mmCIF file of C-alpha atoms in Angstrom:
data_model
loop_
_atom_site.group_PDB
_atom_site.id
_atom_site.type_symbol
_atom_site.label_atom_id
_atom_site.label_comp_id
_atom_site.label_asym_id
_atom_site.label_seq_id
_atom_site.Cartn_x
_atom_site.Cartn_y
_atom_site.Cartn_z
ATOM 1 C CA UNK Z 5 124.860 101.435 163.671
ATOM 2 C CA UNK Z 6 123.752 102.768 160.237
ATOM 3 C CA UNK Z 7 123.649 106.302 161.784
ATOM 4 C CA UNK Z 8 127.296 105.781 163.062
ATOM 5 C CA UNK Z 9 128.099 104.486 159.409
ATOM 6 C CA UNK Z 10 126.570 107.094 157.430
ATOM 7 C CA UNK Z 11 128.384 109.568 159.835
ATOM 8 C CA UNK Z 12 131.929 108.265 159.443
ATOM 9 C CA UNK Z 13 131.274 108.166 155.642
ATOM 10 C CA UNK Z 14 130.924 112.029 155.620
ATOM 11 C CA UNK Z 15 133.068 112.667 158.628
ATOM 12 C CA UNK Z 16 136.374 110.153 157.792
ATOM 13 C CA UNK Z 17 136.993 111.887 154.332
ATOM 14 C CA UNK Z 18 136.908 115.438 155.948
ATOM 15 C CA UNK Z 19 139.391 114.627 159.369
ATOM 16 C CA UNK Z 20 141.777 112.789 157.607
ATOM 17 C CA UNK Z 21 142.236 114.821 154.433
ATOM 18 C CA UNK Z 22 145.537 116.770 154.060
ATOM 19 C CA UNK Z 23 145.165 119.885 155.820
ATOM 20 C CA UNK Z 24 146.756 122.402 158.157
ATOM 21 C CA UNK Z 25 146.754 120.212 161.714
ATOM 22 C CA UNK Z 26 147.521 116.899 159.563
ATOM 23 C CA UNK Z 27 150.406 118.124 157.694
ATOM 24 C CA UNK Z 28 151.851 119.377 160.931
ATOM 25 C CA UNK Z 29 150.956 116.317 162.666
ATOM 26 C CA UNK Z 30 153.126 114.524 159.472
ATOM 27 C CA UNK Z 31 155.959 117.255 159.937
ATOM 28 C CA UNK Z 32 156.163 116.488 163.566
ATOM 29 C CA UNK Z 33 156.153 112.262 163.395
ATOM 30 C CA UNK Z 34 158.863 112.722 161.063
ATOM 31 C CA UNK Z 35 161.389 114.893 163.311
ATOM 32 C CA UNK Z 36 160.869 113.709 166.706
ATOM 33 C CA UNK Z 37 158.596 110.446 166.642
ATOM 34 C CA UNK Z 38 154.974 109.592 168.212
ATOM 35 C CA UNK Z 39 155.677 109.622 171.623
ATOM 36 C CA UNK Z 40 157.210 113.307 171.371
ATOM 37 C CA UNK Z 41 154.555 114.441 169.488
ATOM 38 C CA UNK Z 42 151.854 113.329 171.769
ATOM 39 C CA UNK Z 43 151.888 117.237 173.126
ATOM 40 C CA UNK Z 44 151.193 118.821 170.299
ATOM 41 C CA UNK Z 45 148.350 116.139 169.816
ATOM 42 C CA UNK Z 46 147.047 116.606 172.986
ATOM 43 C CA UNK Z 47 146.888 120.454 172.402
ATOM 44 C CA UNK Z 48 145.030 120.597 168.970
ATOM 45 C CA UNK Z 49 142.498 117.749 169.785
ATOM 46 C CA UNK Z 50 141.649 119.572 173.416
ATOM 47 C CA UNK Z 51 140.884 122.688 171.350
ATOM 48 C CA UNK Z 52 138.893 120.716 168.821
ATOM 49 C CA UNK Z 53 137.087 119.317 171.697
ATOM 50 C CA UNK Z 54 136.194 122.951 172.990
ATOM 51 C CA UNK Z 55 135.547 124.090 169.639
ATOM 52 C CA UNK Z 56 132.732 120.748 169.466
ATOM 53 C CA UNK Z 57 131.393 122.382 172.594
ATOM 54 C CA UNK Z 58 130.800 125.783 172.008
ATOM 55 C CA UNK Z 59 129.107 124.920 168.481
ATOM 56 C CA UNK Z 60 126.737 122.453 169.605
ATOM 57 C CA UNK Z 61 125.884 124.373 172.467
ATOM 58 C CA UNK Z 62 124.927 127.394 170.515
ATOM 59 C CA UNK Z 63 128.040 129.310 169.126
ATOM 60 C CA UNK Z 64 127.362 127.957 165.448
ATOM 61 C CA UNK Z 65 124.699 130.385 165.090
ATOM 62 C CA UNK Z 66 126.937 133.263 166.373
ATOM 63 C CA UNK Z 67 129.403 132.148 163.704
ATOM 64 C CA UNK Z 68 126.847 132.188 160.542
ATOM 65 C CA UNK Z 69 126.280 135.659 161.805
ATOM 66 C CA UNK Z 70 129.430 136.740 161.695
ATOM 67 C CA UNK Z 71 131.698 135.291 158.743
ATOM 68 C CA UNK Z 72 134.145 137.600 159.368
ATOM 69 C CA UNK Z 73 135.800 136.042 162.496
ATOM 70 C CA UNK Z 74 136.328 132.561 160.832
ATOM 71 C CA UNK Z 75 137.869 134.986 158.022
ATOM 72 C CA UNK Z 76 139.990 136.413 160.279
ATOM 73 C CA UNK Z 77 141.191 133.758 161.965
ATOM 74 C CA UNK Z 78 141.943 131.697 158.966
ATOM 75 C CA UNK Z 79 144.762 134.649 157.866
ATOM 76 C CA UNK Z 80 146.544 135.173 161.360
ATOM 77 C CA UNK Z 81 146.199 130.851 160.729
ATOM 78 C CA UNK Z 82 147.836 130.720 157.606
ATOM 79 C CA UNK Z 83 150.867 133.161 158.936
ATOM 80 C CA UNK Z 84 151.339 130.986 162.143
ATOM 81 C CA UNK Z 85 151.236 127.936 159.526
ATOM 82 C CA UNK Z 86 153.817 130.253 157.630
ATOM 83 C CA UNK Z 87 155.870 130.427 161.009
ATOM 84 C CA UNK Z 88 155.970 126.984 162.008
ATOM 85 C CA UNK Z 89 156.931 125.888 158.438
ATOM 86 C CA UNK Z 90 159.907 128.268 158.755
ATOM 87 C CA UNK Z 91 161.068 126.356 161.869
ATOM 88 C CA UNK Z 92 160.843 123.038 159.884
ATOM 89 C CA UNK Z 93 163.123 124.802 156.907
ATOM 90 C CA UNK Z 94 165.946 125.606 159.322
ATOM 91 C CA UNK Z 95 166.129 122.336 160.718
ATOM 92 C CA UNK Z 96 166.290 120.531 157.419
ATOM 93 C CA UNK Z 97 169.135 123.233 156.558
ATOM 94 C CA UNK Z 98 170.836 123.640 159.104
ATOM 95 C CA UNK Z 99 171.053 121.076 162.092
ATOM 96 C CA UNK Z 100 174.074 119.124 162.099
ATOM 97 C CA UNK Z 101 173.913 118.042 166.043
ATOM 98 C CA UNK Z 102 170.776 116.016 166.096
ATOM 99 C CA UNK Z 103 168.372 118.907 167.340
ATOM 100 C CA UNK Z 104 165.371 118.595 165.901
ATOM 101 C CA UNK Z 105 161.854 121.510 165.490
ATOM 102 C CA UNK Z 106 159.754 119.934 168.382
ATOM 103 C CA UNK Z 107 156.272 121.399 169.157
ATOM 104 C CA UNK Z 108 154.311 121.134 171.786
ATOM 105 C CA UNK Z 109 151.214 121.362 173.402
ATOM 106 C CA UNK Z 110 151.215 125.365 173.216
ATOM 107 C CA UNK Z 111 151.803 125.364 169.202
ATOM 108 C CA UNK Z 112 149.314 122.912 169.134
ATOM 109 C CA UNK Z 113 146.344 124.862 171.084
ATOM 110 C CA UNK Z 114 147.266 127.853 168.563
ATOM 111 C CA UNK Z 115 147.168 125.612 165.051
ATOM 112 C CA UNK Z 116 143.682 124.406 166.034
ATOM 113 C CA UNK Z 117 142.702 127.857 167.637
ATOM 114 C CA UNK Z 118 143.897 129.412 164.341
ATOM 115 C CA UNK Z 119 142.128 126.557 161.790
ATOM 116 C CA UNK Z 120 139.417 128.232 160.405
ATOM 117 C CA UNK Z 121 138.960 124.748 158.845
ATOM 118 C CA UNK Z 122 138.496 123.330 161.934
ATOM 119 C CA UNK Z 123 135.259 125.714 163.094
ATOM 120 C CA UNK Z 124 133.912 124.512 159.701
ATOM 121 C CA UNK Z 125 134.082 121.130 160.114
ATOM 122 C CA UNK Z 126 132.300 120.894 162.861
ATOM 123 C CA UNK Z 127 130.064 123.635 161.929
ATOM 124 C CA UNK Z 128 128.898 120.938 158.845
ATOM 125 C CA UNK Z 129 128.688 118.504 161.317
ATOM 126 C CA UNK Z 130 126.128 119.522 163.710
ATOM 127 C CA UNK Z 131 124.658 121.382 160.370
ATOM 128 C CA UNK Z 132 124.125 117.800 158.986
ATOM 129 C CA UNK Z 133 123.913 115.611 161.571
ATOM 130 C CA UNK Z 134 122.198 116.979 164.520
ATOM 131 C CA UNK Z 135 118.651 116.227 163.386
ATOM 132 C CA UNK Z 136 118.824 113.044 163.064
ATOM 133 C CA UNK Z 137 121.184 112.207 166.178
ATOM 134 C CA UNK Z 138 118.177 114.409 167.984
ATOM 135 C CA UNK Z 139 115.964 111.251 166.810
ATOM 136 C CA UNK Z 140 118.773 108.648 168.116
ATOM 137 C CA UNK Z 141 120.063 109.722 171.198
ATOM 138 C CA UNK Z 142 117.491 112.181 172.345
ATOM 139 C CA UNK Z 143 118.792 114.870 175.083
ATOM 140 C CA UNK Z 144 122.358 112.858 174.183
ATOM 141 C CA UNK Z 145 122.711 113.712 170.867
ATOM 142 C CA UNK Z 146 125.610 116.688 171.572
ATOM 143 C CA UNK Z 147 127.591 114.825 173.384
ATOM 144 C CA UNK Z 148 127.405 111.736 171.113
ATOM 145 C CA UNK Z 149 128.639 113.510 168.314
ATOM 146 C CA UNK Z 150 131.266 115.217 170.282
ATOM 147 C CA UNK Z 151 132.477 111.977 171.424
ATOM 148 C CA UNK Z 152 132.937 110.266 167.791
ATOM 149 C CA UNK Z 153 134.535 113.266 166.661
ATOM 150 C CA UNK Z 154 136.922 113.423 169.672
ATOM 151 C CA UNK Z 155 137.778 109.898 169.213
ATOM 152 C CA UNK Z 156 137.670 110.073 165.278
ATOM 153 C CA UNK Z 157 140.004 113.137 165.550
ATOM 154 C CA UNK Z 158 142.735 111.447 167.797
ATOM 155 C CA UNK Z 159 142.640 107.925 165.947
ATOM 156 C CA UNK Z 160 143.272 109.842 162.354
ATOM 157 C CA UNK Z 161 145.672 112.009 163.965
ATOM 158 C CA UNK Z 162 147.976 109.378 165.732
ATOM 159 C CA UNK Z 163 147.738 107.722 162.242
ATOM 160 C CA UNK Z 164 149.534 111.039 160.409
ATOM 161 C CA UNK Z 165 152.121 110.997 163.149
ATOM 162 C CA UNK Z 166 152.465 107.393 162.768
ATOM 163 C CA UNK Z 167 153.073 107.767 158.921
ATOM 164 C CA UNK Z 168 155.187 110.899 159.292
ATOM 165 C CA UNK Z 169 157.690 109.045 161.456
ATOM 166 C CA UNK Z 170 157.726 105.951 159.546
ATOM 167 C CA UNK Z 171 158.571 107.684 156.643
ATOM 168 C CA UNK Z 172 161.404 108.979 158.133
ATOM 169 C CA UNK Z 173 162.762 105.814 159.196
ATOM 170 C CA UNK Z 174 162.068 104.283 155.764
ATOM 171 C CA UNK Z 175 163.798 107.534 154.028
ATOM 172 C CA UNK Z 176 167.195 106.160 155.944
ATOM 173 C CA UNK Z 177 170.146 108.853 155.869
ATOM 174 C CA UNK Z 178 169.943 112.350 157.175
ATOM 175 C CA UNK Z 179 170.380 113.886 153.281
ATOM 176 C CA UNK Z 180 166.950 112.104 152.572
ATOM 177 C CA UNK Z 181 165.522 112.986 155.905
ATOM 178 C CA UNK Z 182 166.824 116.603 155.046
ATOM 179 C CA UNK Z 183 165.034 116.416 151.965
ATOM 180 C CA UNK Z 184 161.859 114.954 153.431
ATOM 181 C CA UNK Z 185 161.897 118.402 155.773
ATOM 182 C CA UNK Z 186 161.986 120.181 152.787
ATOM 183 C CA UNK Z 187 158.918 118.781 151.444
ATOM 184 C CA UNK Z 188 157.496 118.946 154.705
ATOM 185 C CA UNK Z 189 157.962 122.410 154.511
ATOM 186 C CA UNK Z 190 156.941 123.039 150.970
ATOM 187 C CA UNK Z 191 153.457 121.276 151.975
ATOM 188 C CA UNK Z 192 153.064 123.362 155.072
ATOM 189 C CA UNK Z 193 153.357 126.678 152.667
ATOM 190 C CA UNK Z 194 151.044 125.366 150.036
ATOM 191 C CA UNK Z 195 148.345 124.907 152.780
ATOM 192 C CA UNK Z 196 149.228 128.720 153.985
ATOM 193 C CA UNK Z 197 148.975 130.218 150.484
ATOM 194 C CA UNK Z 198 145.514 128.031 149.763
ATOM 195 C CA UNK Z 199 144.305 129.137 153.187
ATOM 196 C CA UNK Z 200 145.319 133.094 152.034
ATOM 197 C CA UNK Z 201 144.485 132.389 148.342
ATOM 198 C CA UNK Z 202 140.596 130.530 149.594
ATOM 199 C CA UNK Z 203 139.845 133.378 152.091
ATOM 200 C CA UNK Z 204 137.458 136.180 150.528
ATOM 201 C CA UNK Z 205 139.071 138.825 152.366
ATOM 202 C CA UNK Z 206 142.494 138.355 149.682
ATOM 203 C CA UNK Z 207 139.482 137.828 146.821
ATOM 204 C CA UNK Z 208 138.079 141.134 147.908
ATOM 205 C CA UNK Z 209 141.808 142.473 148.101
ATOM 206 C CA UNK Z 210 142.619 140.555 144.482
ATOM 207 C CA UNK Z 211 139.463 140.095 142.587
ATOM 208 C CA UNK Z 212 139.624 136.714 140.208
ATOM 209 C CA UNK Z 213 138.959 137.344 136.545
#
């Protein structure tokens, strides 16, 4: 129990934090509810899953060795982030029949395929925790920590669908749900421009200082 609870007090902060896949998740509880956006759960979380996989069956040290591909993918990320947010701006602007942006399990493989954030989160965890889960669960130990993080994932996850829709319902009319897509939007960019912004390839492009 005190491994489980020393675990969740590193790993809690870091899933449910504001970042690419949660924002969407918010964006998409807001414009078409939980039970629609159970797709687009289904297709990020599966991806995390493989992602949980690969690393603790080896690929982690493939990725120390080569930086570059998490660099990579964290740019063609931040433009798909770019994309999607685009799709949330012409909704708030300019549907007037009810149609709402609705995405599905295919945009959600490619947000978590694309979330360089994502390969480093569970990177850290198997980096930190795979020791001592060794000295727990013996031979277990992957699969123990890919199973909290699994279930971690999809509880937080539900929760920033959960909160996107009720906000919607609590902002009432559709000028304050319009507005609410705008911010949904803005937040969407801001995580694409910190993604661009935090990725050394634009540092080595525009050095700081």
């Amino acid at each position: 129990m005190s491994f489980l609870l020393l675990w969740l007090g590193v790993m809690f902060p870091l899933v449910f934090s504001p970042g690419p896949a949660n924002i969407v998740f918010a964006a998409s509880g807001a414009s078409v509810g939980v039970r629609r956006s159970i797709p687009l759960l289904l297709g990020i979380d599966t991806v995390f899953l493989m992602k949980s996989l690969l690393i603790g069956l080896g690929l982690g040290a493939l990725i120390h060795e080569n930086p570059l591909v998490l660099q990579l993918l964290q740019v063609v990320g931040a433009c798909y982030i770019m994309y999607l947010a685009k799709g949330f701006l012409k909704t708030s602007l300019h549907t007037a029949n009810g149609q709402v942006k609705h995405l599905g399990f295919t945009d959600g493989v490619l947000i978590q395929l694309l979330n360089s954030k994502g390969w480093l989160l569970v990177l850290l965890m198997f980096s930190l925790f795979s020791e001592k889960a060794q000295q727990e669960f013996g031979e277990h130990a992957i699969w123990v920590l890919v199973a909290w993080l699994a279930v971690l994932n999809i509880l937080m996850h539900l929760v920033w669908i959960w909160a996107g829709g009720l906000l919607a319902k609590l902002s009432g009319n559709r000028k304050n749900q319009k507005i609410q897509g705008l911010i949904y939007f803005a937040l969407m960019m801001v995580v694409a421009f910190w993604l661009l912004v935090d990725n050394p390839l634009w540092q080595q492009l525009i050095p700081v200082g």
